[in-house]
Amino acid sequence: MNVRITGTGSALPGKILTNADLEQMIDTSDEWITTRTGIKERRIAADGEYTSTFAAEAGRSAMAMAGVKPEEIDLIILATVTPDFPFPSTACIVQDLLGATNATAFDLSAACSGFIYGLSIAEKYIRSGAAQKILVIGSEVLSRVVDWQDRNTCVLFGDGAGAVVLEASDGDHSLLSTHTFSNGAYWNLLYQPGSGSRNPATDSRTIDERLIYLTMEGNDVFKYAVRGMEDVALMALDANGLSPSDISLLIPHQANRRIIDATAKRLGLDSDRLFTNLQNYGNTSSASIPIALDEANRQGVLKPCSKLLLVAFGGGFTYGSALINW
Ligand code: ACO
């Protein structure tokens, strides 16, 4: 049984926050942000817009492309680190918004690798025969866990969602493999200290010490991101007996232009085989790869039977890759 992506979708907030806007908020410059990260602007959720809002819109769009009705969906996997609530899972809220009444729905927490982890689980459900039609979504409203007083982090992140419909198929257009791994030794290099069971949101210390916001050791993250993305990309290539020259397009997690360029260089891939859109959206964590995949798909960049490599890295640390015969 093969597993095919039959639809892609994405959803982004209308509000744009440019580097020039950030210059008015904190001690930074467009020049610094552009040269260190490649980011020019990002989207920010408005009042009344939540992770479920964008997830449902992206899911609807992916189902429309696939020609799949909500009630045909067997499983909804929503990757996010910014759920609407600690519980119930945002996936259940999305199930309700979509009218996917026959689905099992759950959230998945693997930070920026969440979408690839979701693909990996979905692949196994379909190959085992446990599900036929699955919606995998990455959706984040990071603007609500970013410290807008911390210039080291707030310039990097944005909000949005991307989604795919996966279906059982006996054709050649298939997900060839998924690979994931984690390294929990470095969990504290990129995390949100407050609002869980260690530093509850109800504890005044959590607010006073700004523990509610995400925190990151940028230089260490950079180093482990480049090494890990190369490793997990090579796992995908080795498993399929392919070399980097066989890859038509690499869609990496859109964290930072320099991380992407360093990864591509280590893999020997030129810039014409790289898809990036982080200049427009910043780092949207689990949403970044499915948003980029949807843009590449709708722009006609993905040619039938071309080999597409998705590679992610995120807090945890977590790593993931997916190789697709489009
Ligand atoms: N504007 C201006 N100056 C800044 C800013 C800013 N927004 N942020 C930091 N600086 C300053 C620092 O204070 C420091 O000043 P100092 O020398 O006076 O102390 C100087 O710039 C250099 O700081 P570094 O942290 O060394 O800058 P670096 O070149 O490493 O770039 C960055 C920082 C962009 C965060 C880089 O480390 C990076 O990209 N790391 C990867 C992080 C990342 O992408 N994380 C996303 C999460 S990964 C994932 O998606 C899960």
Short mmCIF file of C-alpha atoms and ligand atoms in Angstrom, two decimals:
data_model
loop_
_atom_site.label_atom_id
_atom_site.label_comp_id
_atom_site.label_asym_id
_atom_site.label_seq_id
_atom_site.Cartn_x
_atom_site.Cartn_y
_atom_site.Cartn_z
CA MET A 1 0.00 0.00 0.00
CA ASN A 2 1.44 3.35 -1.04
CA VAL A 3 0.75 6.70 0.58
CA ARG A 4 0.06 9.71 -1.60
CA ILE A 5 -0.32 13.42 -0.82
CA THR A 6 -3.50 14.29 -2.71
CA GLY A 7 -4.04 17.83 -1.43
CA THR A 8 -2.12 20.69 0.15
CA GLY A 9 -3.37 23.85 1.84
CA SER A 10 -2.19 26.76 3.95
CA ALA A 11 -3.60 29.69 5.89
CA LEU A 12 -1.90 32.84 7.11
CA PRO A 13 -2.99 35.82 9.18
CA GLY A 14 -3.63 39.01 7.21
CA LYS A 15 -1.57 41.19 9.54
CA ILE A 16 2.04 41.72 8.39
CA LEU A 17 4.81 42.74 10.81
CA THR A 18 7.86 44.00 8.88
CA ASN A 19 11.43 44.46 10.06
CA ALA A 20 10.77 48.21 9.85
CA ASP A 21 7.86 47.74 12.28
CA LEU A 22 10.19 45.87 14.66
CA GLU A 23 12.68 48.75 14.50
CA GLN A 24 9.95 50.84 16.18
CA MET A 25 9.41 48.24 18.93
CA ILE A 26 12.92 47.06 19.98
CA ASP A 27 16.60 47.92 19.49
CA THR A 28 17.12 46.19 16.13
CA SER A 29 17.50 46.96 12.43
CA ASP A 30 16.27 45.59 9.13
CA GLU A 31 19.93 45.16 8.17
CA TRP A 32 20.70 42.99 11.26
CA ILE A 33 17.62 40.80 10.87
CA THR A 34 18.08 40.37 7.11
CA THR A 35 21.77 39.47 7.21
CA ARG A 36 21.51 37.17 10.28
CA THR A 37 18.26 35.42 9.38
CA GLY A 38 16.99 36.27 5.86
CA ILE A 39 13.60 37.24 7.32
CA LYS A 40 11.94 40.46 6.04
CA GLU A 41 8.44 40.13 7.48
CA ARG A 42 6.15 37.73 9.35
CA ARG A 43 2.38 37.27 9.84
CA ILE A 44 0.74 37.88 13.21
CA ALA A 45 -2.64 36.54 14.36
CA ALA A 46 -5.30 39.14 15.17
CA ASP A 47 -7.57 39.09 18.23
CA GLY A 48 -10.07 36.29 17.72
CA GLU A 49 -7.68 34.21 15.59
CA TYR A 50 -6.25 31.06 17.16
CA THR A 51 -4.18 28.02 16.20
CA SER A 52 -7.43 26.18 15.41
CA THR A 53 -8.58 29.02 13.11
CA PHE A 54 -5.60 28.65 10.78
CA ALA A 55 -5.47 24.86 11.12
CA ALA A 56 -9.08 24.51 10.01
CA GLU A 57 -8.64 26.90 7.07
CA ALA A 58 -5.50 25.09 5.87
CA GLY A 59 -7.22 21.72 6.32
CA ARG A 60 -10.29 22.86 4.36
CA SER A 61 -8.07 24.05 1.52
CA ALA A 62 -6.13 20.75 1.41
CA MET A 63 -9.37 18.73 1.40
CA ALA A 64 -10.78 20.88 -1.41
CA MET A 65 -7.70 20.19 -3.55
CA ALA A 66 -7.89 16.46 -2.79
CA GLY A 67 -11.64 16.34 -3.47
CA VAL A 68 -12.16 14.71 -0.06
CA LYS A 69 -15.20 15.47 2.12
CA PRO A 70 -14.68 16.16 5.86
CA GLU A 71 -16.65 13.06 6.88
CA GLU A 72 -14.30 10.86 4.83
CA ILE A 73 -11.29 11.80 7.00
CA ASP A 74 -10.28 8.92 9.34
CA LEU A 75 -7.60 10.72 11.32
CA ILE A 76 -6.56 14.31 12.06
CA ILE A 77 -3.01 14.83 13.37
CA LEU A 78 -2.31 18.41 14.39
CA ALA A 79 1.32 19.29 15.11
CA THR A 80 1.62 22.35 17.33
CA VAL A 81 3.45 23.82 20.32
CA THR A 82 0.91 26.62 20.63
CA PRO A 83 -2.43 24.82 21.11
CA ASP A 84 -5.63 26.76 21.77
CA PHE A 85 -5.71 25.21 25.27
CA PRO A 86 -3.52 22.72 27.22
CA PHE A 87 -6.51 20.39 26.74
CA PRO A 88 -8.58 19.29 24.94
CA SER A 89 -6.36 18.81 21.93
CA THR A 90 -6.71 21.52 19.31
CA ALA A 91 -7.17 18.71 16.79
CA CYS A 92 -10.58 18.00 18.37
CA ILE A 93 -11.55 21.67 17.95
CA VAL A 94 -10.42 21.48 14.31
CA GLN A 95 -12.44 18.27 13.85
CA ASP A 96 -15.51 20.18 15.03
CA LEU A 97 -14.78 23.23 12.83
CA LEU A 98 -14.37 20.99 9.78
CA GLY A 99 -17.27 18.63 10.47
CA ALA A 100 -14.89 15.66 10.21
CA THR A 101 -17.27 13.61 12.30
CA ASN A 102 -15.73 10.20 11.58
CA ALA A 103 -12.14 11.10 12.48
CA THR A 104 -9.92 10.32 15.45
CA ALA A 105 -8.10 13.55 16.30
CA PHE A 106 -5.03 14.29 18.40
CA ASP A 107 -2.27 16.86 18.84
CA LEU A 108 1.40 16.09 18.41
CA SER A 109 4.21 18.00 20.15
CA ALA A 110 7.56 17.86 18.36
CA ALA A 111 8.19 21.59 17.88
CA CYS A 112 9.43 22.50 14.40
CA SER A 113 9.70 18.82 13.38
CA GLY A 114 6.05 18.24 14.25
CA PHE A 115 4.74 18.12 10.69
CA ILE A 116 7.31 15.46 9.65
CA TYR A 117 6.55 13.44 12.80
CA GLY A 118 2.87 13.71 11.78
CA LEU A 119 3.63 12.46 8.26
CA SER A 120 5.57 9.57 9.76
CA ILE A 121 2.65 8.49 11.97
CA ALA A 122 0.13 8.97 9.15
CA GLU A 123 2.27 6.87 6.81
CA LYS A 124 2.21 3.97 9.29
CA TYR A 125 -1.57 4.20 9.82
CA ILE A 126 -2.15 4.00 6.07
CA ARG A 127 0.42 1.29 5.31
CA SER A 128 -1.06 -0.87 8.10
CA GLY A 129 -4.58 -0.39 6.74
CA ALA A 130 -5.75 1.36 9.92
CA ALA A 131 -6.75 4.51 8.00
CA GLN A 132 -7.38 5.51 4.38
CA LYS A 133 -7.62 9.32 4.43
CA ILE A 134 -5.65 11.42 6.89
CA LEU A 135 -5.29 15.15 7.45
CA VAL A 136 -1.87 16.18 8.80
CA ILE A 137 -1.69 19.82 9.86
CA GLY A 138 1.02 22.05 11.32
CA SER A 139 -0.40 25.20 12.91
CA GLU A 140 1.12 27.79 15.25
CA VAL A 141 0.38 31.12 16.86
CA LEU A 142 3.91 31.68 18.14
CA SER A 143 3.34 35.42 18.52
CA ARG A 144 1.54 34.60 21.80
CA VAL A 145 4.54 32.80 23.38
CA VAL A 146 7.25 35.12 22.03
CA ASP A 147 8.69 37.78 24.34
CA TRP A 148 8.26 41.01 22.36
CA GLN A 149 10.88 42.63 24.59
CA ASP A 150 13.56 40.04 23.70
CA ARG A 151 15.27 40.99 20.44
CA ASN A 152 17.20 37.68 20.42
CA THR A 153 14.01 35.74 19.71
CA CYS A 154 11.07 37.93 18.73
CA VAL A 155 12.44 38.82 15.30
CA LEU A 156 12.50 35.15 14.27
CA PHE A 157 8.95 33.84 14.57
CA GLY A 158 5.56 34.14 12.88
CA ASP A 159 2.07 32.59 12.77
CA GLY A 160 0.27 30.38 10.23
CA ALA A 161 -0.73 26.86 9.23
CA GLY A 162 -0.19 24.30 6.49
CA ALA A 163 -1.90 20.97 5.83
CA VAL A 164 -1.88 17.90 3.60
CA VAL A 165 -4.36 15.14 2.85
CA LEU A 166 -2.72 11.70 2.66
CA GLU A 167 -4.51 8.81 1.01
CA ALA A 168 -3.89 5.13 0.39
CA SER A 169 -2.81 4.64 -3.21
CA ASP A 170 -1.43 1.90 -5.44
CA GLY A 171 0.28 4.35 -7.81
CA ASP A 172 3.90 5.52 -8.04
CA HIS A 173 3.26 9.02 -6.66
CA SER A 174 4.12 8.12 -3.12
CA LEU A 175 5.71 9.01 0.14
CA LEU A 176 8.87 6.88 -0.16
CA SER A 177 10.06 7.11 3.45
CA THR A 178 9.96 9.08 6.67
CA HIS A 179 12.72 9.23 9.30
CA THR A 180 12.59 10.79 12.75
CA PHE A 181 14.90 10.96 15.75
CA SER A 182 15.20 12.96 18.95
CA ASN A 183 17.99 14.05 21.28
CA GLY A 184 16.53 14.94 24.66
CA ALA A 185 19.94 15.86 26.08
CA TYR A 186 19.45 19.39 24.76
CA TRP A 187 15.78 19.99 25.64
CA ASN A 188 16.68 23.14 27.57
CA LEU A 189 18.36 24.97 24.66
CA LEU A 190 15.00 25.87 23.12
CA TYR A 191 11.83 25.75 25.19
CA GLN A 192 8.98 27.54 26.89
CA PRO A 193 9.72 27.35 30.65
CA GLY A 194 6.33 28.50 31.91
CA SER A 195 2.70 27.35 31.80
CA GLY A 196 3.34 23.60 32.18
CA SER A 197 3.52 21.57 35.40
CA ARG A 198 7.01 22.83 36.40
CA ASN A 199 6.22 26.52 36.33
CA PRO A 200 2.42 26.73 36.32
CA ALA A 201 0.73 29.72 34.73
CA THR A 202 -1.01 30.22 38.10
CA ASP A 203 2.34 30.87 39.85
CA SER A 204 3.12 34.61 40.00
CA ARG A 205 6.84 33.78 39.55
CA THR A 206 6.02 32.47 36.07
CA ILE A 207 4.77 35.90 35.06
CA ASP A 208 7.26 38.01 37.07
CA GLU A 209 10.32 36.17 35.69
CA ARG A 210 8.90 36.11 32.15
CA LEU A 211 9.00 32.28 32.15
CA ILE A 212 5.85 32.23 30.06
CA TYR A 213 7.88 33.10 26.95
CA LEU A 214 10.01 30.85 24.79
CA THR A 215 13.74 30.99 25.36
CA MET A 216 16.59 29.89 23.11
CA GLU A 217 20.38 29.53 23.06
CA GLY A 218 20.67 30.75 19.48
CA ASN A 219 24.29 29.80 18.72
CA ASP A 220 23.93 26.23 20.05
CA VAL A 221 20.62 25.78 18.27
CA PHE A 222 22.25 26.90 15.03
CA LYS A 223 25.03 24.32 15.34
CA TYR A 224 22.78 21.35 16.19
CA ALA A 225 20.26 22.38 13.53
CA VAL A 226 22.76 22.22 10.68
CA ARG A 227 24.35 18.92 11.76
CA GLY A 228 21.00 17.27 12.52
CA MET A 229 19.30 18.33 9.30
CA GLU A 230 22.20 16.95 7.28
CA ASP A 231 22.10 13.64 9.23
CA VAL A 232 18.36 13.11 8.83
CA ALA A 233 18.48 14.10 5.13
CA LEU A 234 21.21 11.50 4.55
CA MET A 235 19.11 8.87 6.35
CA ALA A 236 16.33 9.47 3.82
CA LEU A 237 18.71 9.28 0.85
CA ASP A 238 20.49 6.14 2.12
CA ALA A 239 17.20 4.34 2.79
CA ASN A 240 16.14 4.91 -0.82
CA GLY A 241 19.52 4.29 -2.48
CA LEU A 242 19.61 7.90 -3.71
CA SER A 243 22.24 10.64 -3.67
CA PRO A 244 21.73 14.41 -3.35
CA SER A 245 21.98 14.73 -7.16
CA ASP A 246 18.68 12.77 -7.44
CA ILE A 247 16.78 15.39 -5.44
CA SER A 248 14.73 17.88 -7.48
CA LEU A 249 13.75 20.08 -4.58
CA LEU A 250 14.65 20.41 -0.90
CA ILE A 251 12.01 22.02 1.33
CA PRO A 252 13.71 22.56 4.68
CA HIS A 253 12.18 23.88 7.88
CA GLN A 254 12.18 27.65 7.41
CA ALA A 255 14.08 28.66 10.57
CA ASN A 256 16.88 30.83 9.31
CA ARG A 257 18.38 31.46 5.86
CA ARG A 258 21.89 30.75 7.12
CA ILE A 259 20.86 27.37 8.62
CA ILE A 260 19.16 26.46 5.32
CA ASP A 261 22.15 27.52 3.19
CA ALA A 262 24.63 25.67 5.44
CA THR A 263 22.50 22.49 5.29
CA ALA A 264 22.15 22.70 1.50
CA LYS A 265 25.89 23.28 1.13
CA ARG A 266 26.72 20.21 3.24
CA LEU A 267 24.37 18.17 1.02
CA GLY A 268 25.88 19.68 -2.15
CA LEU A 269 22.55 21.17 -3.29
CA ASP A 270 22.56 24.44 -5.26
CA SER A 271 20.14 27.24 -4.44
CA ASP A 272 18.00 26.41 -7.51
CA ARG A 273 17.02 23.15 -5.77
CA LEU A 274 16.00 24.89 -2.54
CA PHE A 275 12.53 26.23 -1.76
CA THR A 276 12.40 29.08 0.75
CA ASN A 277 9.72 31.51 1.82
CA LEU A 278 10.97 32.48 5.27
CA GLN A 279 11.58 36.02 4.03
CA ASN A 280 7.76 36.42 4.05
CA TYR A 281 6.73 34.43 7.13
CA GLY A 282 9.71 33.94 9.49
CA ASN A 283 9.86 30.70 11.46
CA THR A 284 6.35 29.26 11.84
CA SER A 285 7.63 26.07 13.55
CA SER A 286 5.50 23.02 12.64
CA ALA A 287 3.65 25.06 9.98
CA SER A 288 6.72 26.08 8.01
CA ILE A 289 7.19 22.98 5.83
CA PRO A 290 3.50 22.46 4.94
CA ILE A 291 3.09 26.18 4.10
CA ALA A 292 6.16 25.98 1.83
CA LEU A 293 4.95 22.69 0.32
CA ASP A 294 1.57 24.23 -0.48
CA GLU A 295 3.18 27.30 -2.07
CA ALA A 296 5.54 25.18 -4.16
CA ASN A 297 2.62 22.96 -5.22
CA ARG A 298 0.34 25.87 -6.20
CA GLN A 299 3.20 27.63 -8.03
CA GLY A 300 3.68 24.49 -10.17
CA VAL A 301 7.23 24.02 -8.90
CA LEU A 302 6.62 20.33 -8.12
CA LYS A 303 6.80 18.21 -11.27
CA PRO A 304 5.20 14.74 -11.40
CA CYS A 305 7.64 12.01 -10.28
CA SER A 306 10.23 14.55 -9.14
CA LYS A 307 12.00 13.62 -5.92
CA LEU A 308 11.14 15.99 -3.09
CA LEU A 309 13.02 16.02 0.22
CA LEU A 310 11.51 17.60 3.35
CA VAL A 311 13.87 18.15 6.31
CA ALA A 312 13.12 19.52 9.76
CA PHE A 313 14.75 20.31 13.04
CA GLY A 314 13.18 21.59 16.25
CA GLY A 315 13.15 21.98 20.00
CA GLY A 316 13.61 18.76 21.94
CA PHE A 317 15.80 18.39 19.95
CA THR A 318 13.74 16.65 17.29
CA TYR A 319 14.67 15.85 13.69
CA GLY A 320 12.72 14.50 10.74
CA SER A 321 12.86 13.91 6.99
CA ALA A 322 10.42 12.73 4.35
CA LEU A 323 11.26 11.68 0.80
CA ILE A 324 8.45 11.90 -1.75
CA ASN A 325 8.10 10.75 -5.33
CA TRP A 326 5.76 13.58 -6.32
N1 ACO B 1 18.88 43.03 16.50
C1 ACO B 1 20.09 43.55 16.69
N2 ACO B 1 21.04 42.93 17.41
C2 ACO B 1 20.74 41.74 17.93
C3 ACO B 1 19.48 41.13 17.76
C4 ACO B 1 18.54 41.83 17.00
N3 ACO B 1 17.30 41.35 16.77
N4 ACO B 1 19.50 39.94 18.39
C5 ACO B 1 20.71 39.78 18.94
N5 ACO B 1 21.47 40.88 18.67
C6 ACO B 1 22.84 41.14 19.07
C7 ACO B 1 23.25 40.35 20.29
O1 ACO B 1 22.81 41.02 21.46
C8 ACO B 1 24.74 40.37 20.17
O2 ACO B 1 25.22 41.61 20.60
P1 ACO B 1 26.57 41.71 21.47
O3 ACO B 1 27.65 41.18 20.56
O4 ACO B 1 26.66 43.16 21.75
O5 ACO B 1 26.32 40.85 22.66
C9 ACO B 1 24.95 40.30 18.65
O6 ACO B 1 23.72 40.70 18.05
C10 ACO B 1 25.34 38.93 18.14
O7 ACO B 1 24.48 37.98 18.73
P2 ACO B 1 24.54 36.46 18.38
O8 ACO B 1 23.50 35.74 19.14
O9 ACO B 1 25.94 35.96 18.48
O10 ACO B 1 24.14 36.53 16.85
P3 ACO B 1 24.17 35.38 15.79
O11 ACO B 1 24.95 35.78 14.63
O12 ACO B 1 24.43 34.06 16.41
O13 ACO B 1 22.65 35.36 15.32
C11 ACO B 1 20.64 34.15 15.66
C12 ACO B 1 21.62 35.12 16.25
C13 ACO B 1 20.05 34.74 14.40
C14 ACO B 1 19.52 33.89 16.66
C15 ACO B 1 21.41 32.85 15.34
O14 ACO B 1 22.09 32.38 16.46
C16 ACO B 1 20.51 31.79 14.86
O15 ACO B 1 19.98 31.86 13.78
N6 ACO B 1 20.33 30.71 15.62
C17 ACO B 1 19.42 29.66 15.24
C18 ACO B 1 18.21 29.93 15.96
C19 ACO B 1 16.99 29.60 15.20
O16 ACO B 1 16.85 29.70 14.01
N7 ACO B 1 16.05 29.24 16.00
C20 ACO B 1 14.79 28.98 15.52
C21 ACO B 1 14.43 27.84 16.21
S1 ACO B 1 15.03 26.41 15.42
C22 ACO B 1 13.67 25.78 15.23
O17 ACO B 1 13.01 26.19 14.36
C23 ACO B 1 13.17 24.95 16.30
#
